[in-house]
mmCIF file of C-alpha atoms in Angstrom:
data_model
loop_
_atom_site.group_PDB
_atom_site.id
_atom_site.type_symbol
_atom_site.label_atom_id
_atom_site.label_comp_id
_atom_site.label_asym_id
_atom_site.label_seq_id
_atom_site.Cartn_x
_atom_site.Cartn_y
_atom_site.Cartn_z
ATOM 1 C CA UNK A 853 -15.985 -30.344 -13.473
ATOM 2 C CA UNK A 854 -19.142 -31.917 -14.840
ATOM 3 C CA UNK A 855 -19.018 -34.016 -17.996
ATOM 4 C CA UNK A 856 -21.637 -35.599 -20.195
ATOM 5 C CA UNK A 857 -22.118 -39.335 -20.622
ATOM 6 C CA UNK A 858 -23.457 -39.055 -24.166
ATOM 7 C CA UNK A 859 -20.548 -40.417 -26.182
ATOM 8 C CA UNK A 860 -22.629 -43.403 -27.290
ATOM 9 C CA UNK A 861 -25.202 -41.201 -29.010
ATOM 10 C CA UNK A 862 -23.569 -41.162 -32.398
ATOM 11 C CA UNK A 863 -26.582 -39.498 -33.974
ATOM 12 C CA UNK A 864 -25.862 -36.306 -31.955
ATOM 13 C CA UNK A 865 -22.933 -34.480 -33.551
ATOM 14 C CA UNK A 866 -21.857 -32.454 -30.466
ATOM 15 C CA UNK A 867 -21.922 -34.742 -27.427
ATOM 16 C CA UNK A 868 -19.761 -32.450 -25.263
ATOM 17 C CA UNK A 869 -21.276 -29.087 -26.183
ATOM 18 C CA UNK A 870 -22.208 -27.020 -23.104
ATOM 19 C CA UNK A 871 -20.059 -29.119 -20.809
ATOM 20 C CA UNK A 872 -16.368 -29.620 -20.175
ATOM 21 C CA UNK A 873 -14.417 -32.446 -21.721
ATOM 22 C CA UNK A 874 -12.172 -32.702 -18.668
ATOM 23 C CA UNK A 875 -12.495 -35.521 -16.105
ATOM 24 C CA UNK A 876 -14.699 -34.396 -13.206
ATOM 25 C CA UNK A 877 -14.426 -34.867 -9.481
ATOM 26 C CA UNK A 878 -17.993 -36.146 -9.637
ATOM 27 C CA UNK A 879 -19.606 -36.850 -12.986
ATOM 28 C CA UNK A 880 -23.026 -35.374 -13.714
ATOM 29 C CA UNK A 881 -25.308 -36.778 -16.397
ATOM 30 C CA UNK A 882 -26.521 -33.867 -18.476
ATOM 31 C CA UNK A 883 -28.651 -35.867 -20.922
ATOM 32 C CA UNK A 884 -31.839 -34.207 -19.753
ATOM 33 C CA UNK A 885 -30.362 -30.749 -20.384
ATOM 34 C CA UNK A 886 -29.662 -31.361 -24.059
ATOM 35 C CA UNK A 887 -32.258 -31.517 -26.860
ATOM 36 C CA UNK A 888 -33.096 -35.030 -28.090
ATOM 37 C CA UNK A 889 -30.878 -36.308 -30.888
ATOM 38 C CA UNK A 890 -32.331 -36.107 -34.376
ATOM 39 C CA UNK A 891 -33.645 -39.363 -35.753
ATOM 40 C CA UNK A 892 -31.517 -40.638 -38.636
ATOM 41 C CA UNK A 893 -33.356 -40.688 -41.893
ATOM 42 C CA UNK A 894 -33.810 -44.037 -43.571
ATOM 43 C CA UNK A 895 -32.020 -44.356 -46.857
ATOM 44 C CA UNK A 896 -33.676 -46.112 -49.787
ATOM 45 C CA UNK A 897 -31.120 -47.310 -52.255
ATOM 46 C CA UNK A 898 -32.434 -47.152 -55.771
ATOM 47 C CA UNK A 899 -31.078 -48.607 -58.935
ATOM 48 C CA UNK A 900 -31.337 -45.390 -60.892
ATOM 49 C CA UNK A 901 -28.869 -42.500 -61.089
ATOM 50 C CA UNK A 902 -30.534 -40.668 -58.201
ATOM 51 C CA UNK A 903 -29.341 -43.165 -55.585
ATOM 52 C CA UNK A 904 -25.996 -41.443 -54.991
ATOM 53 C CA UNK A 905 -27.716 -38.077 -54.494
ATOM 54 C CA UNK A 906 -30.116 -39.591 -51.942
ATOM 55 C CA UNK A 907 -27.166 -40.953 -49.957
ATOM 56 C CA UNK A 908 -25.321 -37.623 -50.092
ATOM 57 C CA UNK A 909 -28.406 -35.708 -48.961
ATOM 58 C CA UNK A 910 -28.884 -37.974 -45.956
ATOM 59 C CA UNK A 911 -25.240 -37.612 -44.928
ATOM 60 C CA UNK A 912 -25.419 -33.821 -45.170
ATOM 61 C CA UNK A 913 -28.506 -33.713 -42.986
ATOM 62 C CA UNK A 914 -26.756 -35.777 -40.298
ATOM 63 C CA UNK A 915 -23.490 -33.819 -40.348
ATOM 64 C CA UNK A 916 -22.707 -31.173 -37.659
ATOM 65 C CA UNK A 917 -24.126 -27.697 -38.236
ATOM 66 C CA UNK A 918 -21.559 -25.082 -39.027
ATOM 67 C CA UNK A 919 -20.416 -23.044 -36.007
ATOM 68 C CA UNK A 920 -22.069 -19.652 -35.765
ATOM 69 C CA UNK A 921 -19.489 -18.098 -33.434
ATOM 70 C CA UNK A 922 -15.892 -16.943 -33.350
ATOM 71 C CA UNK A 923 -14.035 -18.355 -30.337
ATOM 72 C CA UNK A 924 -11.610 -15.440 -30.009
ATOM 73 C CA UNK A 925 -14.460 -12.953 -30.162
ATOM 74 C CA UNK A 926 -16.170 -14.802 -27.298
ATOM 75 C CA UNK A 927 -12.934 -14.728 -25.282
ATOM 76 C CA UNK A 928 -12.727 -10.961 -25.796
ATOM 77 C CA UNK A 929 -16.393 -10.633 -24.918
ATOM 78 C CA UNK A 930 -15.901 -12.416 -21.566
ATOM 79 C CA UNK A 931 -12.870 -10.265 -20.726
ATOM 80 C CA UNK A 932 -15.171 -7.236 -20.989
ATOM 81 C CA UNK A 933 -18.509 -8.636 -19.837
ATOM 82 C CA UNK A 934 -17.409 -10.432 -16.666
ATOM 83 C CA UNK A 935 -16.034 -7.205 -15.202
ATOM 84 C CA UNK A 936 -19.700 -6.177 -14.862
ATOM 85 C CA UNK A 937 -20.744 -9.388 -13.109
ATOM 86 C CA UNK A 938 -21.642 -7.649 -9.845
ATOM 87 C CA UNK A 939 -21.942 -3.975 -10.810
ATOM 88 C CA UNK A 940 -25.052 -2.019 -11.770
ATOM 89 C CA UNK A 941 -24.609 -2.716 -15.487
ATOM 90 C CA UNK A 942 -24.546 -6.492 -15.074
ATOM 91 C CA UNK A 943 -23.707 -9.128 -17.655
ATOM 92 C CA UNK A 944 -25.135 -9.107 -21.184
ATOM 93 C CA UNK A 945 -28.076 -11.507 -20.857
ATOM 94 C CA UNK A 946 -28.432 -11.852 -24.633
ATOM 95 C CA UNK A 947 -25.168 -13.840 -24.709
ATOM 96 C CA UNK A 948 -26.749 -16.707 -22.740
ATOM 97 C CA UNK A 949 -29.215 -19.451 -23.626
ATOM 98 C CA UNK A 950 -32.605 -19.474 -21.919
ATOM 99 C CA UNK A 951 -31.534 -22.784 -20.418
ATOM 100 C CA UNK A 952 -28.200 -22.263 -18.665
ATOM 101 C CA UNK A 953 -26.817 -25.256 -16.812
ATOM 102 C CA UNK A 954 -25.097 -23.713 -13.747
ATOM 103 C CA UNK A 955 -23.294 -25.598 -10.990
ATOM 104 C CA UNK A 956 -21.076 -24.532 -8.116
ATOM 105 C CA UNK A 957 -20.233 -26.459 -4.902
ATOM 106 C CA UNK A 958 -23.532 -25.479 -3.211
ATOM 107 C CA UNK A 959 -25.873 -24.148 -5.915
ATOM 108 C CA UNK A 960 -27.459 -25.428 -9.104
ATOM 109 C CA UNK A 961 -29.728 -23.771 -11.652
ATOM 110 C CA UNK A 962 -30.967 -24.890 -15.063
ATOM 111 C CA UNK A 963 -32.438 -21.649 -16.437
ATOM 112 C CA UNK A 964 -31.178 -18.187 -17.288
ATOM 113 C CA UNK A 965 -33.535 -16.662 -14.725
ATOM 114 C CA UNK A 966 -32.117 -18.908 -12.002
ATOM 115 C CA UNK A 967 -28.575 -18.060 -13.071
ATOM 116 C CA UNK A 968 -29.313 -14.316 -12.877
ATOM 117 C CA UNK A 969 -31.067 -14.768 -9.520
ATOM 118 C CA UNK A 970 -27.941 -16.389 -8.093
ATOM 119 C CA UNK A 971 -25.782 -13.469 -9.262
ATOM 120 C CA UNK A 972 -28.206 -10.951 -7.719
ATOM 121 C CA UNK A 973 -28.266 -12.874 -4.422
ATOM 122 C CA UNK A 974 -24.474 -12.849 -4.151
ATOM 123 C CA UNK A 975 -24.407 -9.152 -5.010
ATOM 124 C CA UNK A 976 -26.909 -8.203 -2.299
ATOM 125 C CA UNK A 977 -25.549 -10.414 0.474
ATOM 126 C CA UNK A 978 -21.806 -10.195 -0.088
ATOM 127 C CA UNK A 979 -20.965 -7.087 -2.175
ATOM 128 C CA UNK A 980 -18.401 -9.125 -4.137
ATOM 129 C CA UNK A 981 -15.226 -7.677 -5.608
ATOM 130 C CA UNK A 982 -14.479 -9.748 -8.706
ATOM 131 C CA UNK A 983 -11.023 -9.926 -10.302
ATOM 132 C CA UNK A 984 -10.713 -11.742 -13.641
ATOM 133 C CA UNK A 985 -7.194 -13.117 -14.174
ATOM 134 C CA UNK A 986 -7.480 -14.778 -17.574
ATOM 135 C CA UNK A 987 -9.855 -16.200 -20.182
ATOM 136 C CA UNK A 988 -8.863 -18.868 -22.711
ATOM 137 C CA UNK A 989 -10.382 -21.588 -24.911
ATOM 138 C CA UNK A 990 -10.028 -25.065 -23.408
ATOM 139 C CA UNK A 991 -12.122 -27.082 -25.856
ATOM 140 C CA UNK A 992 -14.012 -26.821 -29.168
ATOM 141 C CA UNK A 993 -17.098 -25.475 -27.379
ATOM 142 C CA UNK A 994 -15.593 -24.469 -24.033
ATOM 143 C CA UNK A 995 -13.934 -21.396 -22.520
ATOM 144 C CA UNK A 996 -12.334 -21.400 -19.066
ATOM 145 C CA UNK A 997 -11.881 -18.326 -16.871
ATOM 146 C CA UNK A 998 -9.650 -17.916 -13.801
ATOM 147 C CA UNK A 999 -10.735 -15.454 -11.129
ATOM 148 C CA UNK A 1000 -10.528 -14.331 -7.515
ATOM 149 C CA UNK A 1001 -13.444 -12.928 -5.534
ATOM 150 C CA UNK A 1002 -13.586 -11.093 -2.208
ATOM 151 C CA UNK A 1003 -16.938 -11.290 -0.428
ATOM 152 C CA UNK A 1004 -18.123 -9.511 2.724
ATOM 153 C CA UNK A 1005 -21.156 -10.829 4.593
ATOM 154 C CA UNK A 1006 -22.905 -7.475 5.014
ATOM 155 C CA UNK A 1007 -25.670 -8.771 7.296
ATOM 156 C CA UNK A 1008 -23.214 -9.206 10.185
ATOM 157 C CA UNK A 1009 -22.011 -6.066 12.012
ATOM 158 C CA UNK A 1010 -18.305 -6.927 11.689
ATOM 159 C CA UNK A 1011 -18.718 -7.870 7.993
ATOM 160 C CA UNK A 1012 -16.451 -10.941 7.845
ATOM 161 C CA UNK A 1013 -14.423 -11.171 4.650
ATOM 162 C CA UNK A 1014 -14.073 -14.293 2.520
ATOM 163 C CA UNK A 1015 -11.620 -14.722 -0.348
ATOM 164 C CA UNK A 1016 -12.213 -17.348 -3.038
ATOM 165 C CA UNK A 1017 -10.224 -18.203 -6.121
ATOM 166 C CA UNK A 1018 -11.209 -20.670 -8.810
ATOM 167 C CA UNK A 1019 -12.209 -21.358 -12.397
ATOM 168 C CA UNK A 1020 -15.425 -21.207 -14.376
ATOM 169 C CA UNK A 1021 -15.884 -23.432 -17.414
ATOM 170 C CA UNK A 1022 -18.321 -21.853 -19.877
ATOM 171 C CA UNK A 1023 -19.947 -24.199 -22.372
ATOM 172 C CA UNK A 1024 -21.029 -22.850 -25.769
ATOM 173 C CA UNK A 1025 -24.042 -23.975 -27.760
ATOM 174 C CA UNK A 1026 -22.585 -24.653 -31.243
ATOM 175 C CA UNK A 1027 -25.912 -23.943 -32.930
ATOM 176 C CA UNK A 1028 -26.248 -20.313 -31.760
ATOM 177 C CA UNK A 1029 -22.889 -19.400 -30.184
ATOM 178 C CA UNK A 1030 -24.502 -18.618 -26.802
ATOM 179 C CA UNK A 1031 -23.286 -19.757 -23.392
ATOM 180 C CA UNK A 1032 -25.388 -22.685 -22.206
ATOM 181 C CA UNK A 1033 -23.417 -23.960 -19.200
ATOM 182 C CA UNK A 1034 -21.304 -22.543 -16.394
ATOM 183 C CA UNK A 1035 -19.592 -24.979 -14.040
ATOM 184 C CA UNK A 1036 -17.602 -23.357 -11.262
ATOM 185 C CA UNK A 1037 -14.769 -24.848 -9.256
ATOM 186 C CA UNK A 1038 -13.357 -23.152 -6.161
ATOM 187 C CA UNK A 1039 -9.758 -23.768 -5.166
ATOM 188 C CA UNK A 1040 -8.799 -23.749 -1.530
ATOM 189 C CA UNK A 1041 -5.832 -21.492 -0.857
ATOM 190 C CA UNK A 1042 -3.146 -23.361 1.095
ATOM 191 C CA UNK A 1043 -3.359 -22.459 4.767
ATOM 192 C CA UNK A 1044 -0.085 -21.155 6.140
ATOM 193 C CA UNK A 1045 0.646 -21.198 9.840
ATOM 194 C CA UNK A 1046 -0.074 -17.957 11.697
ATOM 195 C CA UNK A 1047 0.410 -16.750 15.275
ATOM 196 C CA UNK A 1048 -2.226 -18.249 17.576
ATOM 197 C CA UNK A 1049 -4.711 -15.952 19.243
ATOM 198 C CA UNK A 1050 -8.073 -15.890 20.995
ATOM 199 C CA UNK A 1051 -10.709 -13.264 20.239
ATOM 200 C CA UNK A 1052 -11.738 -11.588 23.501
ATOM 201 C CA UNK A 1053 -14.061 -8.925 22.162
ATOM 202 C CA UNK A 1054 -15.520 -7.932 18.812
ATOM 203 C CA UNK A 1055 -16.945 -4.533 17.904
ATOM 204 C CA UNK A 1056 -18.249 -3.080 14.671
ATOM 205 C CA UNK A 1057 -14.848 -1.532 13.865
ATOM 206 C CA UNK A 1058 -12.238 -3.820 15.416
ATOM 207 C CA UNK A 1059 -11.635 -6.897 17.536
ATOM 208 C CA UNK A 1060 -9.510 -7.531 20.611
ATOM 209 C CA UNK A 1061 -7.219 -10.567 20.514
ATOM 210 C CA UNK A 1062 -4.991 -12.282 23.036
ATOM 211 C CA UNK A 1063 -1.872 -13.540 21.229
ATOM 212 C CA UNK A 1064 0.288 -16.462 22.308
ATOM 213 C CA UNK A 1065 4.087 -15.963 22.150
ATOM 214 C CA UNK A 1066 5.732 -16.392 18.743
ATOM 215 C CA UNK A 1067 9.160 -15.957 17.144
ATOM 216 C CA UNK A 1068 10.027 -13.650 14.264
ATOM 217 C CA UNK A 1069 13.042 -13.158 12.044
ATOM 218 C CA UNK A 1070 13.412 -9.429 11.426
ATOM 219 C CA UNK A 1071 15.526 -6.679 9.980
ATOM 220 C CA UNK A 1072 15.260 -2.931 9.539
ATOM 221 C CA UNK A 1073 12.607 -1.587 7.194
ATOM 222 C CA UNK A 1074 11.963 1.825 5.690
ATOM 223 C CA UNK A 1075 8.234 2.403 6.297
ATOM 224 C CA UNK A 1076 5.138 0.539 7.455
ATOM 225 C CA UNK A 1077 3.903 -0.078 3.899
ATOM 226 C CA UNK A 1078 7.369 -0.792 2.512
ATOM 227 C CA UNK A 1079 9.053 -4.032 1.530
ATOM 228 C CA UNK A 1080 12.664 -3.011 2.189
ATOM 229 C CA UNK A 1081 14.343 -5.872 4.010
ATOM 230 C CA UNK A 1082 11.799 -8.484 2.964
ATOM 231 C CA UNK A 1083 14.253 -10.364 0.743
ATOM 232 C CA UNK A 1084 16.721 -10.543 3.652
ATOM 233 C CA UNK A 1085 14.267 -12.111 6.113
ATOM 234 C CA UNK A 1086 12.777 -14.328 3.406
ATOM 235 C CA UNK A 1087 16.299 -15.438 2.501
ATOM 236 C CA UNK A 1088 16.766 -16.648 6.080
ATOM 237 C CA UNK A 1089 13.851 -19.088 5.878
ATOM 238 C CA UNK A 1090 14.856 -20.168 2.354
ATOM 239 C CA UNK A 1091 18.225 -21.406 3.599
ATOM 240 C CA UNK A 1092 20.509 -18.397 3.953
ATOM 241 C CA UNK A 1093 21.381 -19.296 7.537
ATOM 242 C CA UNK A 1094 24.176 -21.049 9.439
ATOM 243 C CA UNK A 1095 22.891 -24.564 8.692
ATOM 244 C CA UNK A 1096 21.283 -23.839 5.278
ATOM 245 C CA UNK A 1097 18.040 -25.111 6.800
ATOM 246 C CA UNK A 1098 14.893 -24.345 4.843
ATOM 247 C CA UNK A 1099 12.104 -23.294 7.168
ATOM 248 C CA UNK A 1100 8.406 -23.519 6.197
ATOM 249 C CA UNK A 1101 6.747 -20.283 5.114
ATOM 250 C CA UNK A 1102 4.186 -18.729 7.444
ATOM 251 C CA UNK A 1103 1.926 -15.709 7.406
ATOM 252 C CA UNK A 1104 1.578 -12.763 7.907
ATOM 253 C CA UNK A 1105 4.522 -10.499 7.114
ATOM 254 C CA UNK A 1106 4.692 -7.852 9.847
ATOM 255 C CA UNK A 1107 6.080 -4.350 9.701
ATOM 256 C CA UNK A 1108 6.283 -2.797 13.157
ATOM 257 C CA UNK A 1109 7.072 0.531 14.737
ATOM 258 C CA UNK A 1110 7.226 1.288 18.439
ATOM 259 C CA UNK A 1111 7.404 5.070 18.375
ATOM 260 C CA UNK A 1112 4.541 7.560 18.275
ATOM 261 C CA UNK A 1113 5.734 9.019 14.961
ATOM 262 C CA UNK A 1114 5.682 5.579 13.307
ATOM 263 C CA UNK A 1115 9.157 6.245 11.949
ATOM 264 C CA UNK A 1116 11.453 3.459 13.210
ATOM 265 C CA UNK A 1117 10.329 0.360 11.333
ATOM 266 C CA UNK A 1118 11.278 -3.308 11.301
ATOM 267 C CA UNK A 1119 10.015 -5.962 8.868
ATOM 268 C CA UNK A 1120 9.343 -9.462 10.211
ATOM 269 C CA UNK A 1121 8.389 -12.961 9.138
ATOM 270 C CA UNK A 1122 6.773 -15.216 11.735
ATOM 271 C CA UNK A 1123 8.546 -18.561 12.230
ATOM 272 C CA UNK A 1124 6.748 -21.905 12.715
ATOM 273 C CA UNK A 1125 5.224 -22.249 16.165
ATOM 274 C CA UNK A 1126 7.028 -25.516 16.905
ATOM 275 C CA UNK A 1127 10.397 -23.760 16.712
ATOM 276 C CA UNK A 1128 12.376 -22.578 19.731
ATOM 277 C CA UNK A 1129 14.895 -19.755 19.571
ATOM 278 C CA UNK A 1130 17.713 -22.040 20.767
ATOM 279 C CA UNK A 1131 17.076 -24.607 18.024
ATOM 280 C CA UNK A 1132 16.957 -22.153 15.136
ATOM 281 C CA UNK A 1133 20.023 -21.562 12.938
ATOM 282 C CA UNK A 1134 21.739 -18.206 13.123
ATOM 283 C CA UNK A 1135 21.193 -15.689 10.309
ATOM 284 C CA UNK A 1136 24.073 -15.244 7.878
ATOM 285 C CA UNK A 1137 23.567 -11.471 7.753
ATOM 286 C CA UNK A 1138 24.395 -9.305 10.736
ATOM 287 C CA UNK A 1139 21.401 -7.084 10.033
ATOM 288 C CA UNK A 1140 18.977 -10.034 10.359
ATOM 289 C CA UNK A 1141 18.028 -11.153 13.859
ATOM 290 C CA UNK A 1142 15.736 -13.547 15.700
ATOM 291 C CA UNK A 1143 13.386 -12.313 18.398
ATOM 292 C CA UNK A 1144 10.705 -13.839 20.593
ATOM 293 C CA UNK A 1145 7.487 -11.831 20.827
ATOM 294 C CA UNK A 1146 5.941 -12.450 24.220
ATOM 295 C CA UNK A 1147 2.431 -12.047 22.924
ATOM 296 C CA UNK A 1148 -0.191 -10.003 24.699
ATOM 297 C CA UNK A 1149 -3.471 -8.291 23.942
ATOM 298 C CA UNK A 1150 -3.964 -6.270 20.770
ATOM 299 C CA UNK A 1151 -6.758 -4.365 19.070
ATOM 300 C CA UNK A 1152 -6.975 -5.305 15.389
ATOM 301 C CA UNK A 1153 -8.625 -3.629 12.397
ATOM 302 C CA UNK A 1154 -8.943 -5.545 9.108
ATOM 303 C CA UNK A 1155 -8.906 -4.022 5.645
ATOM 304 C CA UNK A 1156 -8.313 -5.076 2.038
ATOM 305 C CA UNK A 1157 -6.661 -3.376 -0.900
ATOM 306 C CA UNK A 1158 -3.136 -2.101 -1.362
ATOM 307 C CA UNK A 1159 -1.752 -0.891 1.994
ATOM 308 C CA UNK A 1160 -0.212 2.432 0.976
ATOM 309 C CA UNK A 1161 1.534 4.468 3.660
ATOM 310 C CA UNK A 1162 -1.314 6.977 3.824
ATOM 311 C CA UNK A 1163 -3.887 4.182 4.108
ATOM 312 C CA UNK A 1164 -1.997 2.401 6.889
ATOM 313 C CA UNK A 1165 -1.517 5.607 8.884
ATOM 314 C CA UNK A 1166 -5.180 6.477 8.493
ATOM 315 C CA UNK A 1167 -6.225 2.999 9.682
ATOM 316 C CA UNK A 1168 -3.876 3.295 12.667
ATOM 317 C CA UNK A 1169 -5.311 6.696 13.547
ATOM 318 C CA UNK A 1170 -8.905 5.448 13.276
ATOM 319 C CA UNK A 1171 -8.191 2.321 15.318
ATOM 320 C CA UNK A 1172 -6.415 4.299 18.043
ATOM 321 C CA UNK A 1173 -9.314 6.765 18.258
ATOM 322 C CA UNK A 1174 -11.835 3.920 18.619
ATOM 323 C CA UNK A 1175 -9.718 2.238 21.278
ATOM 324 C CA UNK A 1176 -9.491 5.405 23.358
ATOM 325 C CA UNK A 1177 -13.203 6.157 22.898
ATOM 326 C CA UNK A 1178 -13.995 2.696 24.288
ATOM 327 C CA UNK A 1179 -11.857 3.307 27.356
ATOM 328 C CA UNK A 1180 -8.926 1.073 26.392
ATOM 329 C CA UNK A 1181 -5.246 1.978 26.777
ATOM 330 C CA UNK A 1182 -3.200 1.678 23.556
ATOM 331 C CA UNK A 1183 0.590 1.455 23.521
ATOM 332 C CA UNK A 1184 2.745 3.572 21.216
ATOM 333 C CA UNK A 1185 3.351 2.376 17.662
ATOM 334 C CA UNK A 1186 1.570 -0.332 15.710
ATOM 335 C CA UNK A 1187 2.013 -3.333 13.432
ATOM 336 C CA UNK A 1188 0.871 -3.808 9.866
ATOM 337 C CA UNK A 1189 0.100 -7.468 9.096
ATOM 338 C CA UNK A 1190 0.114 -8.413 5.407
ATOM 339 C CA UNK A 1191 -1.190 -11.867 4.600
ATOM 340 C CA UNK A 1192 0.261 -11.686 1.076
ATOM 341 C CA UNK A 1193 3.788 -11.482 -0.258
ATOM 342 C CA UNK A 1194 4.399 -7.696 -0.484
ATOM 343 C CA UNK A 1195 4.241 -6.459 -4.073
ATOM 344 C CA UNK A 1196 3.308 -9.822 -5.633
ATOM 345 C CA UNK A 1197 -0.453 -10.039 -5.195
ATOM 346 C CA UNK A 1198 -3.350 -8.527 -7.106
ATOM 347 C CA UNK A 1199 -4.074 -5.260 -5.353
ATOM 348 C CA UNK A 1200 -7.678 -5.710 -4.396
ATOM 349 C CA UNK A 1201 -7.342 -9.172 -2.826
ATOM 350 C CA UNK A 1202 -4.647 -8.151 -0.364
ATOM 351 C CA UNK A 1203 -5.680 -8.998 3.180
ATOM 352 C CA UNK A 1204 -4.269 -6.606 5.751
ATOM 353 C CA UNK A 1205 -4.577 -5.812 9.450
ATOM 354 C CA UNK A 1206 -3.405 -2.999 11.714
ATOM 355 C CA UNK A 1207 -2.598 -4.088 15.282
ATOM 356 C CA UNK A 1208 -2.050 -1.932 18.365
ATOM 357 C CA UNK A 1209 -0.914 -3.542 21.606
ATOM 358 C CA UNK A 1210 -3.047 -2.732 24.656
ATOM 359 C CA UNK A 1211 -2.339 -2.232 28.358
ATOM 360 C CA UNK A 1212 -4.621 -3.307 31.198
ATOM 361 C CA UNK A 1213 -7.424 -4.861 29.181
ATOM 362 C CA UNK A 1214 -10.216 -6.559 31.088
ATOM 363 C CA UNK A 1215 -13.499 -8.037 29.940
ATOM 364 C CA UNK A 1216 -16.593 -6.189 31.151
#
């Protein structure tokens, strides 16, 4: 987070306006972005009765201007306005200074036009889905927002999906109540271990992967989109096993069915790849079991949003039709891979995949 090195300029009453007061990862000197400090007026002390009024007048002229904004109103404004960041309505440009100091890890702009250009560029290239989590004051002239954004690179045929989460610190000009800085910090989501695979083929609608063997802890589920049984398999890795061993969390959570009707379902958590079946503790519950998946070749379709039962079945049907059209041989059943804890993630940022195992795949 950028900060200003202007604390020595005692003549300027608001040294941190438009920037954060928090310690940065790399400090940025914003002196050139702020108007020059007013020159202090010389005081002439007189021996008559007017001397005290001259001193008072000079002090008033050097004191901070009264704030022209209501912080809570600005918080409410951002809750409403930022939902239009990437839609056709767009943000309310009148709420921003003509000179907006904008910084993110790869971009910088110092004008409102540059700031708006950056928003338009992201909109056209990535079709972002923006989720605002919270907005709150974090300083006298500073509001911080927390958000998550899903971006798809639309210029590539397979439209790879990127998910970012972070904060934006919005600085406020105390003289007019407008936003004059926006410094963005992106947080890297911790990477959890996943089954290893190699991509063999990529089409516009799906990709073909060759999976290495992996081990799952599983129990019976109720439906592909359901979470019944999740607490039982999660309990196993959290220590509800014969040795009370706590096992590192991995991703994704699988639900799998092997029948054509997609009716007999199990729910699974993948175990760390350095584990062997013989070295793992036994589950405490009889309904929980360990199983080694031998791997193989699978066709995979990605999608985001809440994986309702209808959505998952439609994705499975579409993927199967594409596989058959391309001359591949799908097995019965499918897997739903959820890269988020079921039921505990904001709907739109859920990352999901439908997998169908293949027979007799060969590269052309």
